[in-house]
mmCIF file of C-alpha atoms in Angstrom:
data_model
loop_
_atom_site.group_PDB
_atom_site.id
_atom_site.type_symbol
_atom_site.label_atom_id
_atom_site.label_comp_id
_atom_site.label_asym_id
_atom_site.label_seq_id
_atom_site.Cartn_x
_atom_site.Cartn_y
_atom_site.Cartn_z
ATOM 1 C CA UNK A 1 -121.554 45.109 0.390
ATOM 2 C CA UNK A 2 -124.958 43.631 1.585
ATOM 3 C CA UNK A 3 -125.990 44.462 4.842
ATOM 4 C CA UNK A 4 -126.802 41.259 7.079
ATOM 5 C CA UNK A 5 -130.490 42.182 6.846
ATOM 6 C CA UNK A 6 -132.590 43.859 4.140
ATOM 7 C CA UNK A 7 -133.736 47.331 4.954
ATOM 8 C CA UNK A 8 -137.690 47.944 5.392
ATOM 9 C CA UNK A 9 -138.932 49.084 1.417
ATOM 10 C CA UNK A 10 -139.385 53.077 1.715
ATOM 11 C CA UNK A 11 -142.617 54.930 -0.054
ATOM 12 C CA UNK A 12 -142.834 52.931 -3.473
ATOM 13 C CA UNK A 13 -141.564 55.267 -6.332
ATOM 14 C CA UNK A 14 -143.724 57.731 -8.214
ATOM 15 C CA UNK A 15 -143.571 58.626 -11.935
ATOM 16 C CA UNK A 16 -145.436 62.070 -10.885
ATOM 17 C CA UNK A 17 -143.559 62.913 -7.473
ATOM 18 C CA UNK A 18 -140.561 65.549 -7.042
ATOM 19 C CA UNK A 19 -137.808 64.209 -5.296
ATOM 20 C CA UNK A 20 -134.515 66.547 -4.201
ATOM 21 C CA UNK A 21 -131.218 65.135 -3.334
ATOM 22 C CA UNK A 22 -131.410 62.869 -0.244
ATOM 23 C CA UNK A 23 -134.838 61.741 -1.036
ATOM 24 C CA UNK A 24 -135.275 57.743 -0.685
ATOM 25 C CA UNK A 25 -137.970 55.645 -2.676
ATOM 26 C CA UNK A 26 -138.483 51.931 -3.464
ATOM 27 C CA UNK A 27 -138.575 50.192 -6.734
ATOM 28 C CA UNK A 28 -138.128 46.980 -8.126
ATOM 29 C CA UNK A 29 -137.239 45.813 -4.732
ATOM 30 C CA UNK A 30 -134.750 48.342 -3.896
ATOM 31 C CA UNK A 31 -134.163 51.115 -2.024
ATOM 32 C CA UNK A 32 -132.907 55.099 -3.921
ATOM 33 C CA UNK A 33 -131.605 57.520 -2.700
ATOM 34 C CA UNK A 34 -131.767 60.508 -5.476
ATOM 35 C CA UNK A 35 -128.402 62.558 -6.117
ATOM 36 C CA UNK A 36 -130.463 65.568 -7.282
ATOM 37 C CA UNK A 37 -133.426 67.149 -8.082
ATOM 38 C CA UNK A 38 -135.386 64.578 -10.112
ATOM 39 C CA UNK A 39 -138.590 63.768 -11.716
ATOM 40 C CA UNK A 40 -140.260 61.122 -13.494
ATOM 41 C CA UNK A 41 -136.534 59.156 -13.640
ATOM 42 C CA UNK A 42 -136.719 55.511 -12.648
ATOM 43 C CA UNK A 43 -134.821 54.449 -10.345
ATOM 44 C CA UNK A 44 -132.294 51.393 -11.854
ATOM 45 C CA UNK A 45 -132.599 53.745 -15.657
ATOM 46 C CA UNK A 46 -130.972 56.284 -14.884
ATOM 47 C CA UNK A 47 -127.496 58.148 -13.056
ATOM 48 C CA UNK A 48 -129.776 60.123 -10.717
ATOM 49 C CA UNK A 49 -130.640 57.213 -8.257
ATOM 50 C CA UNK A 50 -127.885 55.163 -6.025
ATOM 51 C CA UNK A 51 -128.669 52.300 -4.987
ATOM 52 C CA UNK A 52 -129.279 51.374 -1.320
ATOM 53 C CA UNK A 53 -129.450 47.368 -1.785
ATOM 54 C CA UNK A 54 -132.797 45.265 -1.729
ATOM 55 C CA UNK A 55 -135.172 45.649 0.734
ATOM 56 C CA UNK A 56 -138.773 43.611 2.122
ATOM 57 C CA UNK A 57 -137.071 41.140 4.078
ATOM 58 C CA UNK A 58 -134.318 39.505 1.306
ATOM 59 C CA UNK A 59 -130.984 39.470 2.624
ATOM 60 C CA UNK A 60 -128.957 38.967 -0.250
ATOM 61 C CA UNK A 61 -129.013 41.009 -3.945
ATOM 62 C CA UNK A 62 -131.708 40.314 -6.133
ATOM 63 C CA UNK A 63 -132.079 41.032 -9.699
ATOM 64 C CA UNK A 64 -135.504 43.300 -10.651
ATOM 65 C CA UNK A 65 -138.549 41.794 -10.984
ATOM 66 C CA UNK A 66 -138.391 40.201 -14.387
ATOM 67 C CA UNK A 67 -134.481 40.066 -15.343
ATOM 68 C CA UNK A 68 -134.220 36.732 -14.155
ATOM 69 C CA UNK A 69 -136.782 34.943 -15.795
ATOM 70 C CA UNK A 70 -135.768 37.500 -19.202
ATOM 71 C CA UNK A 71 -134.591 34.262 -21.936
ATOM 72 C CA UNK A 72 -131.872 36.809 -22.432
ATOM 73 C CA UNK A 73 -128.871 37.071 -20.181
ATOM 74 C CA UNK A 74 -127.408 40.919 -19.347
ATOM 75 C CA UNK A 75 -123.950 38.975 -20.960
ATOM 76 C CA UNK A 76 -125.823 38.468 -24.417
ATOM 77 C CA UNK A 77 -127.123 41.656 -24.604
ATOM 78 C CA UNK A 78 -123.699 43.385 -24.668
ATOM 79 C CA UNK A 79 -122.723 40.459 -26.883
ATOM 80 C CA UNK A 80 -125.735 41.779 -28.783
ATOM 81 C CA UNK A 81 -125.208 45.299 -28.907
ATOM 82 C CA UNK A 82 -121.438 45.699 -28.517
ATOM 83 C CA UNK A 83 -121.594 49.616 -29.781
ATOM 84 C CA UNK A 84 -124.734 50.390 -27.335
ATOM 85 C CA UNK A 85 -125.603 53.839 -26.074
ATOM 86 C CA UNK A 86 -125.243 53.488 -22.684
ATOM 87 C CA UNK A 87 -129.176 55.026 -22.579
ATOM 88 C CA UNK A 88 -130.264 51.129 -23.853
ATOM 89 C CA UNK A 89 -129.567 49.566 -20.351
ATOM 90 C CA UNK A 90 -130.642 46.337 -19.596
ATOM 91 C CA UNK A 91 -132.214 47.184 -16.044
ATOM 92 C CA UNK A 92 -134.538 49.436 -18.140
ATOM 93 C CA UNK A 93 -135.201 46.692 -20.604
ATOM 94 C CA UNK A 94 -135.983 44.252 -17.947
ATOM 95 C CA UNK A 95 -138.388 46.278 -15.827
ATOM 96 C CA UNK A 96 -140.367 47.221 -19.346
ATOM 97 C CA UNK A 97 -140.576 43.118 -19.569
ATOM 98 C CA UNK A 98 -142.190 43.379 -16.021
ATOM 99 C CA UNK A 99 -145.296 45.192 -17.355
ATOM 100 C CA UNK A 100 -145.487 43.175 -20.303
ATOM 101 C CA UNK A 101 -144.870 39.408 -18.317
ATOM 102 C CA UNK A 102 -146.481 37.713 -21.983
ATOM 103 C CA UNK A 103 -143.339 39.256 -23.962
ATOM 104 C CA UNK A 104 -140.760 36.195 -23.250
ATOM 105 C CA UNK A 105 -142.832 34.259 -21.515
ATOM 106 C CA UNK A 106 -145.303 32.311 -23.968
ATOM 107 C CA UNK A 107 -144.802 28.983 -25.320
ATOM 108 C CA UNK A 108 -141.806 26.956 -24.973
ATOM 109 C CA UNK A 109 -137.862 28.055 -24.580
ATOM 110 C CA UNK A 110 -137.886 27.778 -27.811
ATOM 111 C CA UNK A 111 -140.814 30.234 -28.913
ATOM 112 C CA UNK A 112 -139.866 32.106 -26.165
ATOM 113 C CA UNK A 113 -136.364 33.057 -26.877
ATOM 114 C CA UNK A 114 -136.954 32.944 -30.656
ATOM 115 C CA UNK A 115 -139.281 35.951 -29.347
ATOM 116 C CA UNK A 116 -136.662 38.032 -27.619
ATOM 117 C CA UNK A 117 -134.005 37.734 -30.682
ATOM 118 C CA UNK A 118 -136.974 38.477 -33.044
ATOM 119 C CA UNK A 119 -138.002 41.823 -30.923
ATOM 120 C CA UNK A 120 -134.266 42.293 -30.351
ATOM 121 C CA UNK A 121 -133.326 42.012 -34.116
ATOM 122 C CA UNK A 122 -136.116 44.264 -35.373
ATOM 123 C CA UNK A 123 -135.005 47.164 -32.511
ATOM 124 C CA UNK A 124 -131.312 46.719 -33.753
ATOM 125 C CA UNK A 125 -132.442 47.718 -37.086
ATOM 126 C CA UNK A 126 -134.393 50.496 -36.575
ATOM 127 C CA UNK A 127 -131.801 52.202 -33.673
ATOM 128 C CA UNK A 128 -128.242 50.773 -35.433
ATOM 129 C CA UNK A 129 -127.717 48.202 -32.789
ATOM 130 C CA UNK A 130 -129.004 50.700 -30.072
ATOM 131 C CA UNK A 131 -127.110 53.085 -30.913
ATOM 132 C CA UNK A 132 -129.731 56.298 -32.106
ATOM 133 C CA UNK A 133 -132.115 57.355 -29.401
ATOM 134 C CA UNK A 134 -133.950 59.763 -31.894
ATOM 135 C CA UNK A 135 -134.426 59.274 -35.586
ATOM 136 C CA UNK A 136 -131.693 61.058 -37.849
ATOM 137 C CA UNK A 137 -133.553 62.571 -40.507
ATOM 138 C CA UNK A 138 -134.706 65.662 -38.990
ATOM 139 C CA UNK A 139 -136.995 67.130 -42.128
ATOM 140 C CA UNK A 140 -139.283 63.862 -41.598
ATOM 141 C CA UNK A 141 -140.014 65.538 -38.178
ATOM 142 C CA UNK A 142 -142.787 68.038 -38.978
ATOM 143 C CA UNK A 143 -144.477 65.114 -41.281
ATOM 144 C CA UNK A 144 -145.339 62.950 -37.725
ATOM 145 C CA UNK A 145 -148.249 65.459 -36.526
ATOM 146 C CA UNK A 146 -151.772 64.055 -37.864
ATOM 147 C CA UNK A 147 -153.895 67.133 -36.998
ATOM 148 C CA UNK A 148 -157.486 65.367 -37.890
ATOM 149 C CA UNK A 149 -156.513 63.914 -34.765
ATOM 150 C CA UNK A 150 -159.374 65.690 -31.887
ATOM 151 C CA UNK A 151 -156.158 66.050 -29.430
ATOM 152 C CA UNK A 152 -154.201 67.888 -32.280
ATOM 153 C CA UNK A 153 -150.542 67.666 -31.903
ATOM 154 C CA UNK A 154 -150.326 69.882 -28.337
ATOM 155 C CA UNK A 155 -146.274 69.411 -27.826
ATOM 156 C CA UNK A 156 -145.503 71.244 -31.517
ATOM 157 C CA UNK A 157 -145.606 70.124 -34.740
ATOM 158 C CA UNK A 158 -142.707 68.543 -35.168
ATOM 159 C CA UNK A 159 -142.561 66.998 -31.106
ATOM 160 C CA UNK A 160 -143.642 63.281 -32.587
ATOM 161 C CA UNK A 161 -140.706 62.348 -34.458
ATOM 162 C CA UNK A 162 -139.075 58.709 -34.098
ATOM 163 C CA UNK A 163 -138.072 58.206 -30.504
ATOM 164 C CA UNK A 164 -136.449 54.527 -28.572
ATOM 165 C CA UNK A 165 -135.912 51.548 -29.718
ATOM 166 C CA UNK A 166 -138.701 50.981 -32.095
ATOM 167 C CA UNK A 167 -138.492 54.735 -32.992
ATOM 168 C CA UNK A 168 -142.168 55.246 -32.203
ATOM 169 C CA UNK A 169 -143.935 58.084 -34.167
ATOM 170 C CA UNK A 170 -146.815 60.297 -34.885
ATOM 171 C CA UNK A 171 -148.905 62.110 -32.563
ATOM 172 C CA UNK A 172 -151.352 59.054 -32.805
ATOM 173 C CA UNK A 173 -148.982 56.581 -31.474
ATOM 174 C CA UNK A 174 -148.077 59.235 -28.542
ATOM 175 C CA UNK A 175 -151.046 59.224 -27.291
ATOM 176 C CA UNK A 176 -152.532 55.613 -27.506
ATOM 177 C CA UNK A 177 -148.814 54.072 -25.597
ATOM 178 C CA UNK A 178 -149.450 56.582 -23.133
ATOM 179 C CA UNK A 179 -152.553 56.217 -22.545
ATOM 180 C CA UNK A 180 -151.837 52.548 -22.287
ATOM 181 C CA UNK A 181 -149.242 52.769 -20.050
ATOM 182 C CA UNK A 182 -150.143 55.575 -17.476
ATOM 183 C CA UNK A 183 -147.605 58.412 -19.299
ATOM 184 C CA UNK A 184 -148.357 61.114 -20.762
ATOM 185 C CA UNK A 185 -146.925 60.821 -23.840
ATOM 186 C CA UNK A 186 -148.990 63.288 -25.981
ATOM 187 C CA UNK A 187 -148.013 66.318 -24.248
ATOM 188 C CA UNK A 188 -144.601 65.049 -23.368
ATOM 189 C CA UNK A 189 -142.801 63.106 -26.052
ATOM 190 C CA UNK A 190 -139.602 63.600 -24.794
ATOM 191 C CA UNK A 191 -140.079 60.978 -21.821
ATOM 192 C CA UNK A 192 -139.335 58.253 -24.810
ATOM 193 C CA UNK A 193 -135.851 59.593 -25.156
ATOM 194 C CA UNK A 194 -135.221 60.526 -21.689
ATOM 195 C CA UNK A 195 -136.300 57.599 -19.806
ATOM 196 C CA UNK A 196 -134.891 54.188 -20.601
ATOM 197 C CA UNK A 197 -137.229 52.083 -19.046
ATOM 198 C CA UNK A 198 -140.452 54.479 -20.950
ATOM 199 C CA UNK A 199 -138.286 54.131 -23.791
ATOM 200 C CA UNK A 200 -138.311 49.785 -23.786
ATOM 201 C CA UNK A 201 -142.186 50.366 -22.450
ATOM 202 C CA UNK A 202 -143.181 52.156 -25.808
ATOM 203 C CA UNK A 203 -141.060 49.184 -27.673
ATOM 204 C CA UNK A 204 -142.530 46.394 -26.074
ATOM 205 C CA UNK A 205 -146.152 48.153 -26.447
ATOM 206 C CA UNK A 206 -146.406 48.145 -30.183
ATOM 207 C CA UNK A 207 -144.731 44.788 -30.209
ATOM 208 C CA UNK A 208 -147.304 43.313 -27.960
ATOM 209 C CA UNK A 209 -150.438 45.207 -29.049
ATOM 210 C CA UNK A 210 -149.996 46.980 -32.485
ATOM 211 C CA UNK A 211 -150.429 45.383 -35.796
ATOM 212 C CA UNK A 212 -149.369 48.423 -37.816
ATOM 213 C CA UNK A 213 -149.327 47.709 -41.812
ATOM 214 C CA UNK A 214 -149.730 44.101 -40.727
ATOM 215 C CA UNK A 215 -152.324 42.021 -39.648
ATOM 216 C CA UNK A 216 -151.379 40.647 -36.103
ATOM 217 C CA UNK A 217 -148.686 41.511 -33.451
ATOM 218 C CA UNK A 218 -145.260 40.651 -33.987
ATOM 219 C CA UNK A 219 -146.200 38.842 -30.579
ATOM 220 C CA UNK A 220 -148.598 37.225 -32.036
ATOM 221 C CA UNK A 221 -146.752 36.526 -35.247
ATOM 222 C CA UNK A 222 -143.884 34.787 -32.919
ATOM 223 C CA UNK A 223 -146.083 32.987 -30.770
ATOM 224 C CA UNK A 224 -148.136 31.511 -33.256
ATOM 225 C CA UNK A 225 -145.688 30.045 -35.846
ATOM 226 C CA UNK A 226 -146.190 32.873 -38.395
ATOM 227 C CA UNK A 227 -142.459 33.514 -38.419
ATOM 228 C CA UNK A 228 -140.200 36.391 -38.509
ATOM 229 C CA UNK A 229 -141.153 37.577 -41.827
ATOM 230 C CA UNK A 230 -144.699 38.495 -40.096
ATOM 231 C CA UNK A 231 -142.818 40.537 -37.317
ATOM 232 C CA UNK A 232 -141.219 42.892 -39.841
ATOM 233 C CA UNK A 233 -144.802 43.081 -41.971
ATOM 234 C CA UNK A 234 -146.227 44.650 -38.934
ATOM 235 C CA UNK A 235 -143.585 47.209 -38.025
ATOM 236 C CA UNK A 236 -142.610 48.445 -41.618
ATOM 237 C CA UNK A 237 -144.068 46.015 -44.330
ATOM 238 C CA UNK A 238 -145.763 49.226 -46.233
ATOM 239 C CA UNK A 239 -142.510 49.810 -47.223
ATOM 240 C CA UNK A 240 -140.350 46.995 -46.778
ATOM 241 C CA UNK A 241 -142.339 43.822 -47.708
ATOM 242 C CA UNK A 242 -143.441 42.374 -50.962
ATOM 243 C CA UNK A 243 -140.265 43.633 -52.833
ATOM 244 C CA UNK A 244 -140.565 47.141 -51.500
ATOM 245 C CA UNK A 245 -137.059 47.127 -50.179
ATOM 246 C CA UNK A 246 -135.620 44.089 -49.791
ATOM 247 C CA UNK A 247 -132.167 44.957 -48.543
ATOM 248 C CA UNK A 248 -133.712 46.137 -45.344
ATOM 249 C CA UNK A 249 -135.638 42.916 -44.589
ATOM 250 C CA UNK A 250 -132.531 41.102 -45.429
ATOM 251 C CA UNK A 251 -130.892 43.501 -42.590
ATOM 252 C CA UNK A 252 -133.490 42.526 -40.003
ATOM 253 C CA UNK A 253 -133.298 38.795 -40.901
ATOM 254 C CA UNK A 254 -129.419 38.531 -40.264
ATOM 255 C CA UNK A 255 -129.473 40.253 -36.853
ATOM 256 C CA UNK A 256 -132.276 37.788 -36.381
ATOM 257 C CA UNK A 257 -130.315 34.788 -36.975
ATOM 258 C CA UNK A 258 -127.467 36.250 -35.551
ATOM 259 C CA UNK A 259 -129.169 36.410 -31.864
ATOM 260 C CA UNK A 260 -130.530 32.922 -32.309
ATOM 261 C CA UNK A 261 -127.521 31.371 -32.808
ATOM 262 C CA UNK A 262 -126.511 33.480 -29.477
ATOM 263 C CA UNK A 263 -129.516 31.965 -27.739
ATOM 264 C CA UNK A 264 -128.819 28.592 -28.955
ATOM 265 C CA UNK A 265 -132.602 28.180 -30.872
ATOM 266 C CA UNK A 266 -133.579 27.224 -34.395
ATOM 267 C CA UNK A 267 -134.919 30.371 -36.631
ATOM 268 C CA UNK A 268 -137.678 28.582 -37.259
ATOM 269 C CA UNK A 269 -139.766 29.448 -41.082
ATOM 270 C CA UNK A 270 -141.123 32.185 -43.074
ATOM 271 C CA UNK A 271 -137.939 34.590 -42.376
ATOM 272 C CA UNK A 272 -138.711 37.442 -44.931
ATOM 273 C CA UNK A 273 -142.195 39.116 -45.911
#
């Protein structure tokens, strides 16, 4: 139930900060109160946080800062992702979107939401429809740690294996997203598997800055009417593209149509790579 006036925001939450049971923090609008002992768990991601309602001087419920605006409703999602681990929430999908306000938000409706099914179709493939956290094969683990690196691989050789909804990987990759986004990745990995909302951060930061084996963003590739074959070029096309497997593009390009049709938008050209 709302209360008839929003509470004053408490001490905005930190990534860093210890907080026992009782302990309140803002974020996202809201006040938490944590259940236990908790660190580096954001509030809205997780089970350790309750929420206390909105607070700054709204009265009435508000979504987080970003959810809203997101092309993609919470309804589609699960329409989406009907077998989802429950890790793969939507509140930490949304407040990854809020650092990354381009993702979604370029172009028109169109381009916009043929964005989100294109991101959306690429991180069904590579989790099976959100359903792996960590990547299966667990003898491709020790092969992730590039030690010509300077920073070597200090969480253990085989720490950097395929983690979240892109399955981010190798000790290079670690420590460029965190270093982009605050975290520190390189000497803990795990965050990407612990953490839904670092988990859709490291996502949406290859998608909006990486070109991997390709040669621009899938971002870019989206927003500039190179297509959904370019999307898939620059997260696997090494070994996907140009005949290298062709099933697995074709995998990626039905989800992809699948979620358009959802959103109501043309595929638009140049599906495959």
């Amino acid at each position: 139930m709302s209360p008839a006036t929003a509470a004053d925001c408490a001490t905005a939450w930190n990534a860093s900060k210890v907080y026992t049971g009782g302990a309140v923090a803002s974020h996202n609008g809201h006040n938490w109160t944590a259940k236990w002992w908790t660190q580096n768990e954001s509030p809205g991601s997780t089970i350790v946080w309750a929420d206390q309602g909105n607070c700054g001087g709204s009265s009435s419920p508000t979504d987080p800062p970003g959810s809203s605006a997101f092309v993609v409703t919470d309804a589609q999602f699960n329409q989406m992702f009907p077998s989802r681990n429950s890790f793969y929430t939507y509140t930490g999908l949304t407040a990854a979107i809020a650092s990354f306000p381009a993702f979604a938000g370029t172009g028109s409706d169109t381009v916009k939401k043929q964005e989100a099914a294109a991101f959306l179709a690429n991180v069904n493939h590579e989790t099976g429809g959100l359903v792996h956290i960590v990547e299966q094969n667990k003898d491709n683990y020790p092969h992730y740690c590039d030690r010509s690196q300077p920073y070597g691989c200090p969480a253990g050789q085989a720490a950097y294996y395929g983690r979240g909804p892109i399955q981010l990987s190798w000790n290079f990759n670690y420590k460029a997203a965190g270093d982009a986004l605050g975290i520190d990745l390189l000497n803990n990995p795990w965050q990407v598997e612990r953490d839904a909302a670092v988990s859709w951060k490291s996502a949406l930061w290859y998608w909006m800055t990486q070109n991997g084996p390709g040669t621009m963003t899938p971002h870019n590739a989206m927003v500039n009417g190179r297509g959904f074959g370019e999307t898939i070029r620059s997260i696997n096309g090494s070994l996907e593209c140009n005949g290298g497997n062709p099933s697995q593009v074709q995998s990626r390009v039905n989800a992809y149509k699948r979620f358009t049709q959802l959103l109501g938008v043309p595929t638009g050209d140049n599906l495959t790579c």
